[in-house]
Coordinates of C-alpha atoms and ligand atoms in Angstrom, one line a residue:
M11 CA -14.1 9.6 -42.5
L12 CA -17.1 8.0 -40.8
K13 CA -15.5 4.6 -41.0
S14 CA -12.3 5.7 -39.4
C15 CA -14.3 7.6 -36.8
I16 CA -16.2 4.4 -35.8
R17 CA -13.0 2.4 -35.8
A18 CA -11.4 5.1 -33.6
R19 CA -14.4 5.0 -31.3
F20 CA -14.1 1.2 -31.0
L21 CA -10.3 1.4 -30.4
W22 CA -10.7 4.1 -27.8
R23 CA -13.3 2.1 -25.9
S24 CA -11.2 -1.0 -25.9
L25 CA -8.2 1.1 -24.8
R26 CA -10.2 2.5 -21.9
S27 CA -11.4 -1.0 -21.0
V28 CA -7.9 -2.2 -20.8
Q29 CA -6.9 0.7 -18.6
G30 CA -10.0 0.1 -16.5
W31 CA -9.0 -3.5 -16.0
R32 CA -5.5 -2.3 -15.1
I33 CA -7.0 -0.1 -12.4
E34 CA -9.3 -2.8 -11.1
S35 CA -6.4 -5.3 -10.9
Q36 CA -4.3 -2.8 -9.1
Q37 CA -7.1 -2.1 -6.7
M38 CA -7.5 -5.9 -6.2
M39 CA -3.8 -6.3 -5.5
S40 CA -3.7 -3.4 -3.1
T41 CA -6.7 -4.6 -1.1
Q42 CA -5.1 -8.0 -0.9
S43 CA -1.9 -6.6 0.3
I44 CA -3.4 -4.4 3.1
P45 CA -4.4 -6.6 5.9
S46 CA -7.6 -5.5 7.7
P47 CA -7.0 -5.1 11.4
V48 CA -8.6 -7.8 13.5
I49 CA -8.4 -6.2 16.9
G50 CA -10.7 -7.9 19.3
G51 CA -11.4 -11.1 17.4
V52 CA -13.6 -11.6 14.4
A53 CA -16.9 -11.1 16.3
E54 CA -15.8 -7.6 17.4
D55 CA -16.0 -6.4 13.9
K56 CA -19.7 -7.0 13.9
K57 CA -20.5 -5.1 17.2
L58 CA -22.4 -7.8 19.0
G59 CA -24.9 -7.1 21.8
L60 CA -24.8 -8.2 25.4
A61 CA -27.2 -11.2 24.8
T62 CA -25.1 -12.5 22.0
H63 CA -22.0 -12.2 24.1
L64 CA -23.6 -14.1 26.9
V65 CA -24.6 -16.8 24.4
L66 CA -21.0 -16.9 23.1
I67 CA -19.6 -17.2 26.7
G68 CA -22.0 -20.1 27.3
A69 CA -21.1 -21.8 24.1
L70 CA -17.3 -21.4 24.7
A71 CA -17.8 -22.8 28.3
A72 CA -19.7 -25.7 26.9
V73 CA -17.2 -26.6 24.1
Y74 CA -14.4 -26.1 26.6
Y75 CA -16.1 -28.5 29.0
A76 CA -16.9 -31.1 26.4
T77 CA -13.4 -31.2 24.9
A78 CA -11.8 -31.1 28.4
R79 CA -13.8 -34.1 29.5
A80 CA -12.6 -35.9 26.4
G81 CA -9.0 -34.8 27.2
L82 CA -9.2 -35.9 30.8
L83 CA -9.7 -39.5 29.6
F84 CA -5.9 -39.5 29.0
A85 CA -5.0 -37.7 32.3
I86 CA -2.2 -38.9 34.5
P87 CA -2.9 -39.1 38.2
P88 CA -4.4 -37.3 40.1
G89 CA -6.4 -36.7 36.9
N90 CA -5.9 -33.1 35.9
A91 CA -2.8 -33.1 33.7
T92 CA -3.2 -34.7 30.3
A93 CA -1.1 -35.8 27.4
I94 CA -3.2 -33.6 25.1
W95 CA -5.3 -30.7 26.2
P96 CA -7.4 -29.5 23.2
P97 CA -9.3 -27.0 25.4
S98 CA -6.1 -24.8 25.5
G99 CA -6.4 -24.5 21.7
I100 CA -10.2 -24.0 22.0
A101 CA -9.7 -21.2 24.6
L102 CA -7.3 -19.3 22.3
G103 CA -9.6 -20.0 19.3
G104 CA -12.6 -18.6 21.3
L105 CA -10.7 -15.4 22.0
L106 CA -9.6 -15.1 18.4
L107 CA -13.1 -15.4 17.2
G108 CA -15.1 -13.7 20.0
G109 CA -12.5 -11.3 21.4
L110 CA -11.9 -10.4 25.0
P111 CA -15.6 -10.4 26.1
V112 CA -15.8 -14.2 25.8
T113 CA -13.0 -14.7 28.4
P114 CA -15.4 -15.7 31.2
G115 CA -16.4 -18.7 29.1
I116 CA -12.9 -20.2 29.5
W117 CA -12.8 -19.7 33.2
I118 CA -16.3 -21.2 33.7
G119 CA -15.6 -24.2 31.4
S120 CA -12.3 -24.9 33.1
F121 CA -13.7 -24.5 36.6
L122 CA -16.6 -26.9 36.0
V123 CA -14.5 -29.6 34.4
N124 CA -11.9 -29.5 37.2
T125 CA -14.4 -29.6 40.0
G126 CA -15.6 -32.7 38.3
T127 CA -12.2 -34.4 38.9
G128 CA -12.8 -34.3 42.6
V129 CA -10.5 -31.4 43.6
S130 CA -11.8 -28.6 45.9
S131 CA -13.4 -25.4 44.5
V132 CA -10.4 -23.3 45.5
T133 CA -8.1 -25.7 43.6
A134 CA -10.4 -25.7 40.5
A135 CA -10.5 -21.9 40.6
G136 CA -6.7 -21.8 40.7
I137 CA -6.5 -24.1 37.7
A138 CA -9.2 -22.2 35.8
T139 CA -7.4 -18.9 36.5
G140 CA -4.2 -20.4 35.1
N141 CA -5.9 -21.7 32.0
T142 CA -7.6 -18.4 31.4
A143 CA -4.4 -16.4 31.9
A144 CA -2.6 -18.6 29.5
A145 CA -5.3 -18.1 26.8
L146 CA -5.2 -14.3 27.3
V147 CA -1.4 -14.2 27.1
A148 CA -1.4 -16.3 24.0
F149 CA -4.2 -14.2 22.5
A150 CA -2.2 -11.0 23.1
L151 CA 1.0 -12.5 21.7
C152 CA -0.8 -13.7 18.6
R153 CA -2.2 -10.2 18.0
R154 CA 1.3 -8.8 18.5
F155 CA 3.4 -11.3 16.5
L156 CA 1.1 -13.0 14.0
N157 CA -0.7 -11.2 11.2
L158 CA -4.2 -12.5 12.0
D159 CA -5.4 -11.9 8.4
T160 CA -2.7 -14.2 7.0
P161 CA -1.4 -16.0 10.0
F162 CA 0.5 -18.7 8.1
R163 CA 2.0 -16.6 5.3
H164 CA 5.5 -17.9 5.7
A165 CA 7.4 -20.7 7.5
A166 CA 8.4 -18.6 10.5
C167 CA 4.7 -18.1 11.4
G168 CA 4.5 -21.7 12.6
F169 CA 7.5 -21.2 14.8
R170 CA 6.0 -18.0 16.2
L171 CA 2.9 -19.8 17.2
F172 CA 5.0 -22.5 18.8
F173 CA 6.9 -19.9 20.9
I174 CA 3.7 -18.1 21.8
A175 CA 2.1 -21.3 23.0
A176 CA 5.3 -22.4 24.8
V177 CA 5.4 -19.1 26.8
A178 CA 1.7 -18.8 27.5
C179 CA 1.3 -22.5 28.5
L180 CA 3.9 -22.0 31.3
L181 CA 1.2 -20.0 33.1
A182 CA -1.4 -22.7 32.9
S183 CA 0.9 -25.5 34.0
T184 CA 2.6 -23.5 36.8
L185 CA -0.7 -22.2 38.2
G186 CA -2.5 -25.6 37.6
S187 CA 0.2 -27.9 39.1
G188 CA 0.9 -25.3 41.8
S189 CA -2.8 -25.3 42.9
L190 CA -2.8 -29.0 43.0
A191 CA 0.5 -29.1 45.0
I192 CA -0.5 -26.4 47.5
N193 CA -3.8 -28.0 48.2
G194 CA -2.2 -31.4 48.7
Y195 CA -3.5 -33.2 45.6
L196 CA -0.1 -34.1 44.3
P197 CA 1.8 -37.0 45.7
E198 CA 5.3 -36.3 46.9
G199 CA 7.9 -35.9 44.0
Q200 CA 5.2 -35.7 41.4
F201 CA 5.3 -32.0 40.8
A202 CA 7.9 -32.0 38.0
S203 CA 6.3 -34.8 35.9
N204 CA 2.8 -33.3 36.5
W205 CA 4.0 -29.8 35.5
S206 CA 5.8 -31.0 32.4
T207 CA 2.9 -33.2 31.2
W208 CA 0.6 -30.3 31.8
W209 CA 2.8 -27.9 29.9
L210 CA 3.4 -30.2 27.0
G211 CA -0.3 -31.2 26.9
D212 CA -1.4 -27.6 26.7
L213 CA 1.3 -26.8 24.2
A214 CA 0.1 -29.7 22.0
G215 CA -3.5 -28.5 22.3
V216 CA -2.6 -25.0 21.2
M217 CA -0.5 -26.3 18.3
L218 CA -3.1 -28.7 17.1
V219 CA -6.3 -26.9 17.6
S220 CA -5.7 -23.1 17.4
P221 CA -4.5 -23.1 13.8
I222 CA -8.0 -24.2 12.7
F223 CA -9.4 -21.1 14.5
L224 CA -6.7 -18.9 13.1
L225 CA -7.6 -20.0 9.6
Y226 CA -11.3 -19.4 10.3
G227 CA -10.5 -15.9 11.5
A228 CA -8.4 -15.3 8.4
R229 CA -11.3 -16.7 6.4
Y230 CA -9.1 -19.2 4.6
S231 CA -11.6 -22.0 5.0
S232 CA -13.8 -20.7 2.3
Q233 CA -11.0 -21.2 -0.2
M234 CA -11.9 -24.9 -0.6
P235 CA -14.0 -25.4 -3.7
T236 CA -17.1 -27.7 -3.2
H237 CA -15.9 -30.3 -5.6
A238 CA -12.7 -30.7 -3.5
F239 CA -14.7 -31.4 -0.4
S240 CA -15.4 -35.1 -1.1
G241 CA -11.7 -35.6 -2.0
A242 CA -10.7 -34.1 1.3
V243 CA -13.1 -36.3 3.3
V244 CA -11.8 -39.4 1.5
S245 CA -8.2 -38.4 2.1
L246 CA -8.9 -37.8 5.8
L247 CA -10.5 -41.2 6.1
V248 CA -7.5 -42.8 4.5
L249 CA -5.3 -40.9 6.9
G250 CA -7.5 -42.1 9.8
V251 CA -7.2 -45.7 8.7
I252 CA -3.4 -45.4 8.4
S253 CA -3.2 -43.9 11.9
L254 CA -5.5 -46.6 13.3
A255 CA -3.3 -49.3 11.7
I256 CA -0.1 -47.9 13.2
F257 CA -1.3 -46.8 16.7
G258 CA -4.1 -49.3 17.2
S259 CA -1.7 -52.3 16.8
W260 CA -3.5 -53.7 13.8
L261 CA 0.0 -54.4 12.5
P262 CA 2.9 -56.4 14.1
E263 CA 4.8 -54.2 16.5
E264 CA 8.0 -53.9 14.4
L265 CA 6.0 -53.0 11.4
S266 CA 4.0 -50.3 13.1
E267 CA 7.3 -48.8 14.5
G268 CA 8.7 -48.8 11.0
L269 CA 5.7 -47.2 9.6
L270 CA 5.5 -44.5 12.3
Y271 CA 6.1 -41.7 9.8
L272 CA 3.7 -43.0 7.1
P273 CA 1.0 -40.5 8.2
S274 CA 3.4 -37.7 7.5
I275 CA 3.4 -38.8 3.8
A276 CA -0.4 -38.7 3.8
L277 CA -0.2 -35.2 5.4
F278 CA 2.1 -34.0 2.6
W279 CA -0.4 -35.2 0.1
L280 CA -3.1 -33.2 2.0
L281 CA -0.8 -30.2 2.1
L282 CA -0.3 -30.3 -1.7
R283 CA -3.9 -31.0 -2.6
F284 CA -6.1 -29.2 -0.1
P285 CA -6.4 -25.9 1.8
P286 CA -4.6 -25.7 5.2
I287 CA -7.8 -26.4 7.2
V288 CA -7.8 -30.0 5.9
V289 CA -4.2 -30.4 6.8
F290 CA -4.7 -29.2 10.4
G291 CA -7.8 -31.4 10.7
G292 CA -5.7 -34.3 9.6
N293 CA -3.0 -33.5 12.2
L294 CA -5.6 -33.4 14.9
L295 CA -7.0 -36.7 13.8
I296 CA -3.6 -38.4 14.0
A297 CA -3.1 -36.9 17.4
M298 CA -6.4 -38.0 18.8
I299 CA -6.0 -41.6 17.5
A300 CA -2.4 -41.7 18.7
V301 CA -3.2 -40.5 22.2
H302 CA -6.2 -42.8 22.5
Y303 CA -4.3 -46.0 21.7
T304 CA -1.1 -45.0 23.4
S305 CA -2.9 -44.4 26.7
R306 CA -4.4 -47.9 26.3
G307 CA -0.9 -49.4 25.9
S308 CA -0.8 -50.1 22.2
G309 CA 1.1 -48.6 19.3
P310 CA 4.8 -47.7 18.8
F311 CA 4.9 -45.3 21.8
A312 CA 3.4 -47.8 24.3
T313 CA 5.7 -48.6 27.2
E314 CA 5.1 -50.1 30.7
I315 CA 4.5 -46.7 32.2
V316 CA 1.7 -44.9 30.5
A317 CA 2.9 -41.5 31.6
N318 CA 6.3 -42.0 29.9
S319 CA 4.6 -43.2 26.7
L320 CA 2.3 -40.2 26.6
F321 CA 5.3 -37.9 27.3
E322 CA 7.1 -39.2 24.2
L323 CA 4.0 -39.0 22.2
Q324 CA 3.6 -35.3 23.2
F325 CA 6.9 -34.5 21.7
F326 CA 6.1 -36.4 18.6
M327 CA 2.8 -34.6 18.1
T328 CA 4.2 -31.2 18.9
V329 CA 7.0 -31.7 16.3
Y330 CA 4.5 -33.0 13.8
A331 CA 2.3 -29.9 14.3
L332 CA 5.2 -27.5 14.1
M333 CA 6.5 -29.2 10.9
T334 CA 3.0 -29.0 9.4
L335 CA 2.6 -25.3 10.3
A336 CA 6.1 -24.5 8.8
L337 CA 5.2 -26.4 5.6
V338 CA 1.9 -24.6 5.3
G339 CA 3.8 -21.4 5.6
V340 CA 6.3 -22.4 3.0
L341 CA 3.6 -23.5 0.6
S342 CA 1.5 -20.4 1.1
S343 CA 4.4 -18.1 0.6
Q344 CA 5.2 -20.0 -2.6
R345 CA 1.6 -19.8 -3.8
E346 CA 1.5 -16.1 -2.9
A347 CA 4.7 -15.6 -5.0
E348 CA 3.1 -17.5 -7.9
N349 CA -0.1 -15.5 -7.6
R350 CA 1.9 -12.3 -7.7
E351 CA 3.8 -13.5 -10.7
S352 CA 0.7 -14.4 -12.6
Q353 CA -0.9 -11.1 -11.7
L354 CA 2.2 -9.3 -12.9
A355 CA 2.2 -11.3 -16.1
A356 CA -1.4 -10.4 -16.7
R357 CA -0.6 -6.8 -16.1
V358 CA 2.3 -6.9 -18.5
K359 CA 0.0 -8.5 -21.1
A360 CA -2.6 -5.8 -20.5
D361 CA 0.1 -3.1 -20.9
E362 CA 1.3 -4.7 -24.1
E363 CA -2.3 -4.9 -25.4
M364 CA -2.8 -1.2 -24.5
R365 CA 0.4 -0.2 -26.2
K366 CA -0.7 -2.1 -29.3
K367 CA -4.1 -0.5 -29.3
E368 CA -2.5 2.9 -28.7
T369 CA -0.3 2.4 -31.8
E370 CA -3.3 1.3 -33.8
L371 CA -5.3 4.3 -32.6
A372 CA -2.5 6.7 -33.4
H373 CA -2.3 5.1 -36.9
V374 CA -6.0 5.5 -37.5
A375 CA -5.7 9.1 -36.5
R376 CA -2.7 9.6 -38.8
L377 CA -4.6 8.1 -41.7
A378 CA -7.5 10.6 -41.0
T379 CA -5.0 13.5 -40.8
M380 CA -3.3 12.2 -43.9
G381 CA -6.5 12.2 -45.9
E382 CA -6.7 15.9 -45.3
L383 CA -3.0 16.5 -45.9
V384 CA -2.9 14.8 -49.3
A385 CA -4.5 17.6 -51.2
G386 CA -1.8 20.0 -50.0
I387 CA 1.0 17.6 -50.5
A388 CA -0.1 16.7 -54.0
H389 CA 0.2 20.4 -54.8
E390 CA 3.6 20.5 -53.1
V391 CA 4.9 17.5 -55.1
N392 CA 3.6 19.1 -58.3
Q393 CA 5.9 22.0 -57.9
P394 CA 9.2 20.1 -58.2
L395 CA 7.8 18.0 -61.0
Y396 CA 6.8 21.1 -62.9
A397 CA 10.2 22.6 -62.3
I398 CA 11.9 19.3 -63.4
A399 CA 9.9 19.4 -66.7
N400 CA 10.9 23.0 -67.3
Y401 CA 14.6 22.4 -66.6
A402 CA 14.5 19.3 -68.8
A403 CA 12.9 21.3 -71.7
A404 CA 15.5 24.0 -71.3
S405 CA 18.4 21.6 -71.5
E406 CA 16.8 19.9 -74.5
N407 CA 16.7 23.2 -76.2
L408 CA 20.3 23.9 -75.3
L409 CA 21.4 20.6 -76.8
A410 CA 19.3 21.1 -79.9
S411 CA 20.9 24.5 -80.5
S412 CA 24.3 22.7 -80.4
D413 CA 25.5 25.7 -78.3
V414 CA 28.5 24.0 -76.7
R415 CA 30.0 27.3 -75.8
H416 CA 28.2 27.3 -72.4
P417 CA 28.6 23.7 -71.1
E418 CA 28.4 25.1 -67.5
R419 CA 24.8 26.2 -68.3
L420 CA 23.9 22.6 -69.2
C421 CA 25.5 21.4 -65.9
D422 CA 23.6 23.9 -64.0
L423 CA 20.3 22.8 -65.5
N424 CA 21.1 19.1 -64.7
R425 CA 21.9 20.1 -61.1
Q426 CA 18.5 21.9 -60.8
I427 CA 16.7 18.8 -62.2
S428 CA 18.4 16.5 -59.7
D429 CA 17.7 18.9 -56.8
Q430 CA 14.1 19.1 -57.7
A431 CA 13.8 15.3 -58.0
V432 CA 15.4 15.0 -54.6
R433 CA 13.0 17.5 -53.1
A434 CA 10.0 15.6 -54.6
G435 CA 11.4 12.3 -53.2
E436 CA 11.9 13.9 -49.8
I437 CA 8.3 15.1 -49.7
I438 CA 7.1 11.5 -50.6
R439 CA 9.4 10.0 -48.0
R440 CA 8.0 12.3 -45.3
M441 CA 4.5 11.4 -46.3
R442 CA 5.3 7.7 -46.1
G443 CA 7.2 8.0 -42.8
F444 CA 4.3 9.9 -41.3
V445 CA 1.6 7.5 -42.4
E446 CA 3.5 4.2 -41.9
K447 CA 2.1 1.9 -39.3
S448 CA 5.1 1.2 -37.0
G449 CA 5.4 0.2 -33.4
E450 CA 6.6 2.8 -31.0
Q451 CA 10.2 3.7 -31.5
R452 CA 11.7 6.0 -28.9
T453 CA 14.9 7.8 -29.8
V454 CA 16.7 10.8 -28.5
F455 CA 16.3 13.9 -30.8
P456 CA 16.2 17.7 -30.5
I457 CA 12.6 18.8 -30.1
S458 CA 13.3 21.5 -32.8
D459 CA 13.5 18.6 -35.4
A460 CA 10.0 17.6 -34.7
V461 CA 8.8 21.2 -34.7
N462 CA 10.5 21.8 -38.1
E463 CA 9.2 18.6 -39.6
A464 CA 5.6 19.2 -38.5
C465 CA 5.8 22.7 -40.1
C466 CA 7.2 21.3 -43.3
L467 CA 4.4 18.8 -43.6
L468 CA 1.9 21.5 -43.2
E469 CA 3.6 24.1 -45.4
A470 CA 1.5 23.4 -48.5
E471 CA -1.7 23.5 -46.5
A472 CA -0.7 26.7 -44.8
R473 CA 0.1 28.3 -48.2
L474 CA -3.3 27.2 -49.6
Q475 CA -5.1 28.8 -46.6
M476 CA -2.9 31.8 -46.7
I477 CA -1.7 31.3 -43.1
A478 CA 1.8 32.1 -42.0
V479 CA 3.5 29.5 -39.7
E480 CA 6.3 31.2 -37.7
I481 CA 8.8 29.5 -35.6
D482 CA 10.0 31.8 -32.8
P483 CA 13.7 32.7 -33.6
E484 CA 14.4 33.1 -29.9
S485 CA 13.9 29.4 -29.3
P486 CA 16.6 27.9 -27.1
P487 CA 19.6 25.9 -28.4
P488 CA 18.7 22.2 -29.2
V489 CA 16.8 20.6 -26.3
W490 CA 16.9 16.8 -26.5
V491 CA 13.9 14.6 -25.7
R492 CA 13.5 10.9 -25.6
A493 CA 10.3 10.1 -27.5
D494 CA 8.7 8.5 -30.5
R495 CA 9.4 11.3 -33.0
I496 CA 6.6 10.5 -35.4
Q497 CA 4.1 10.5 -32.5
I498 CA 5.4 13.9 -31.2
E499 CA 5.2 15.3 -34.8
Q500 CA 1.6 14.0 -34.9
V501 CA 0.7 15.9 -31.8
L502 CA 2.2 19.1 -33.2
I503 CA 0.4 18.6 -36.5
N504 CA -2.9 18.1 -34.6
L505 CA -2.3 21.4 -32.8
I506 CA -1.2 23.4 -35.8
R507 CA -4.1 22.1 -37.9
N508 CA -6.6 22.9 -35.1
A509 CA -5.0 26.4 -35.2
F510 CA -5.7 26.6 -38.9
D511 CA -9.3 25.6 -38.4
A512 CA -9.8 28.1 -35.6
M513 CA -8.6 30.9 -38.0
R514 CA -11.1 30.1 -40.8
E515 CA -12.9 33.4 -40.2
T516 CA -9.8 35.4 -39.1
D517 CA -8.7 38.5 -41.1
G518 CA -5.5 38.5 -43.1
D519 CA -2.8 40.0 -40.8
R520 CA -3.9 37.8 -37.8
R521 CA -3.7 34.6 -39.8
V522 CA -0.5 33.6 -38.1
V523 CA 0.4 30.5 -36.1
K524 CA 3.4 30.9 -33.8
L525 CA 5.5 28.1 -32.5
R526 CA 7.6 28.8 -29.5
T527 CA 10.0 26.5 -27.6
A528 CA 11.0 27.2 -24.0
V529 CA 12.8 25.3 -21.3
V530 CA 11.0 25.4 -17.9
E531 CA 12.9 23.6 -15.1
T532 CA 13.2 19.9 -16.2
E533 CA 10.8 20.1 -19.2
V534 CA 10.7 21.6 -22.6
Q535 CA 7.5 23.3 -23.5
V536 CA 6.4 23.8 -27.1
S537 CA 3.4 26.2 -27.5
V538 CA 1.2 26.7 -30.5
T539 CA -0.4 30.1 -30.5
D540 CA -3.1 31.2 -33.0
G541 CA -5.3 34.3 -33.6
G542 CA -8.5 32.3 -34.0
T543 CA -11.8 32.1 -32.3
G544 CA -10.3 31.2 -28.9
I545 CA -11.8 28.6 -26.5
S546 CA -15.2 29.2 -25.1
Q547 CA -15.8 28.6 -21.4
A548 CA -18.3 25.8 -22.2
S549 CA -15.8 23.8 -24.2
A550 CA -12.8 24.4 -22.1
S551 CA -13.3 21.4 -19.8
E552 CA -14.2 19.1 -22.7
L553 CA -11.4 19.9 -25.1
F554 CA -9.4 16.7 -24.4
S555 CA -12.3 14.4 -24.1
P556 CA -12.7 11.8 -26.9
F557 CA -15.2 12.7 -29.6
F558 CA -15.7 16.3 -28.4
T559 CA -15.8 18.5 -31.4
T560 CA -17.4 21.8 -32.4
K561 CA -16.6 21.4 -36.1
P562 CA -19.3 20.1 -38.4
D563 CA -16.8 17.7 -40.1
G564 CA -14.7 17.1 -36.9
M565 CA -13.9 13.7 -35.4
G566 CA -13.1 15.0 -31.9
M567 CA -10.1 12.7 -31.5
G568 CA -7.1 14.9 -32.3
L569 CA -6.7 16.4 -28.8
A570 CA -7.7 13.2 -27.0
I571 CA -5.0 11.2 -28.9
S572 CA -2.5 14.0 -28.4
R573 CA -3.0 13.8 -24.7
T574 CA -2.6 10.0 -24.6
I575 CA 0.6 10.3 -26.6
V576 CA 2.1 13.1 -24.5
E577 CA 1.1 11.5 -21.2
A578 CA 2.6 8.2 -22.3
H579 CA 5.8 10.1 -22.7
G580 CA 5.6 11.4 -19.2
G581 CA 4.5 14.9 -20.3
R582 CA 1.6 17.2 -20.1
I583 CA -0.6 19.1 -22.5
W584 CA -3.0 22.0 -21.8
A585 CA -4.8 24.9 -23.4
S586 CA -5.0 28.5 -22.3
P587 CA -6.3 31.7 -23.8
G588 CA -4.0 33.8 -26.0
N589 CA -2.9 37.3 -25.0
D590 CA -4.8 39.0 -27.8
G591 CA -7.6 36.5 -28.4
G592 CA -7.0 33.1 -30.0
A593 CA -5.7 30.1 -28.1
V594 CA -2.4 28.7 -26.9
F595 CA -1.9 24.9 -26.7
T596 CA 1.2 23.8 -24.9
V597 CA 3.0 20.5 -24.9
A598 CA 5.5 19.8 -22.1
L599 CA 7.9 16.9 -22.3
P600 CA 10.7 15.8 -19.9
I601 CA 14.1 16.9 -21.1
Q602 CA 16.5 14.0 -21.8
Ligands
ADP4 P1 -11.6 18.0 -34.1 O1 -10.5 18.9 -34.6 O2 -11.8 16.8 -34.9 O3 -12.8 18.7 -33.7 P2 -9.9 17.9 -31.7 O4 -9.8 16.9 -30.6 O5 -8.6 18.2 -32.4 O6 -11.0 17.4 -32.7 O7 -10.5 19.3 -31.2 C1 -11.6 19.3 -30.4 C2 -12.2 20.6 -30.3 O8 -11.3 21.5 -29.6 C3 -12.4 21.3 -31.6 O9 -13.6 20.9 -32.2 C4 -12.5 22.8 -31.2 O10 -13.7 23.1 -30.7 C5 -11.5 22.8 -30.0 N1 -10.2 23.4 -30.4 C6 -9.1 22.7 -30.7 N2 -8.1 23.5 -31.0 C7 -8.6 24.7 -30.9 C8 -8.0 26.0 -31.1 N3 -6.7 26.2 -31.5 N4 -8.8 27.1 -31.0 C9 -10.1 27.0 -30.6 N5 -10.7 25.8 -30.4 C10 -9.9 24.7 -30.5

């Protein structure tokens, strides 16, 4: 008893731990699937003070200025429109991280850098306004059309960023080139080329730089394990060398043209091996090297007119960036699916493990019940054996007396012997069936079968304890359930035996256990009513807890196991006080 109790305790704990894991993993999955809203940029979550905002504005202006100065090295005359304008990506990134309060940093950085190109303050202000407006529009569109928590979850996300950038950058190029033209800085007939270079330069800047900020905002960058860091650096160096060889004219012209798409192979390698941040970094590296050398007249894009070369290069870079973003999206959606699949597999495994443990637990409980049933059943089997011996002796006497005038009497005795043998066999079959360790087997059967079988198994014990077990004759016609019959019988046996125990001190005529079956809406309810001690208020809330018992020799598992079984079948079990004392335990199961 003690041994099975300890084993049951162990099994129950491991069962609970499996369920706990299941809940944790479900919680994990659900928190992963609910994106947290990033409303005004990452910094807004942290409620920053005015001083911090001023520092952020200053920092954004400084970074904008520095990258713009670098970008202007590749400007076409009069020196404001460039082949690649990283600050457009920096401006959007600043808003994504700092939120709307850092907007002045864009305007200040842009204004300062443009006044440095020799244009008037009014013109610089016009250009700065265009750049700021473009960043604000891009920011608003990103918040509307990209999930900022997982911005590159599928291939379409890259295209969305492309369209967002294309629309927003129209503002910067139109206001920028417009300011230059109105204030007389653009030579005659140069507006269109200046406008398109500006637009494409800004577009390339957003496509190449802002993904890095989007990833930072989504906190993807922390996904790279430290040991992969050195591998990423080496891979980026190799990519840099390949790009230098192609765009820096280290190779003969025909060869460098032929190898133009070699960096894309290196990028694919980065895509497969490292987190997206490394891929976007690699893309930016290729772009910087390509622009640097093309503007100096070398590499596969170099032509007589630098502006034309840079124009072609802009297309090349934008397409490259778009392709990379789309591939990052494809890969991350594939990884997400794989992730989901493995989580699902883990869950299925945990479920299986739980079911296995449930079966084992139920078996332990059945063994414990069996131990107590054996005495009664031994008594029960004894009866048919005794009867067989009597009938056999009677027929022997009949044969010895050579009284052949009554052969039908001999036949009758033989039939009695075989009936009793069948009955003994049936009792043993039931015992074996009940105690056998088998996996769950759900079948469709009338609930009355389980009720009758449970009563039969307890018949001997009831007789020994002088308790009457009554099945309500008004029970409804067969109600079918889909369940593991042995398990449901086990539940009923637990309830009936508890009823016996509760009536140890009960007087003669109240020693009755009543079983009643009723149909209530979509479920069938079997109630076990006794005339015992009833349930005290103190124990009412604990009844179904494992190891709760008020009996000196109790294990406290019967009701806990019964509840596990019933709930696994989609049913319910509860206790209530009886009408004239005693207790009523009810099991409700869905009707098939
Ligand atoms: P055990 O029978 O080993 O104590 P159970 O889980 O079957 O374990 O029952 C837990 C407790 O619930 C019992 O110890 C008893 O106090 C209470 N209980 C169960 N059935 C009845 C009942 N029919 N009448 C009164 N109390 C009951």
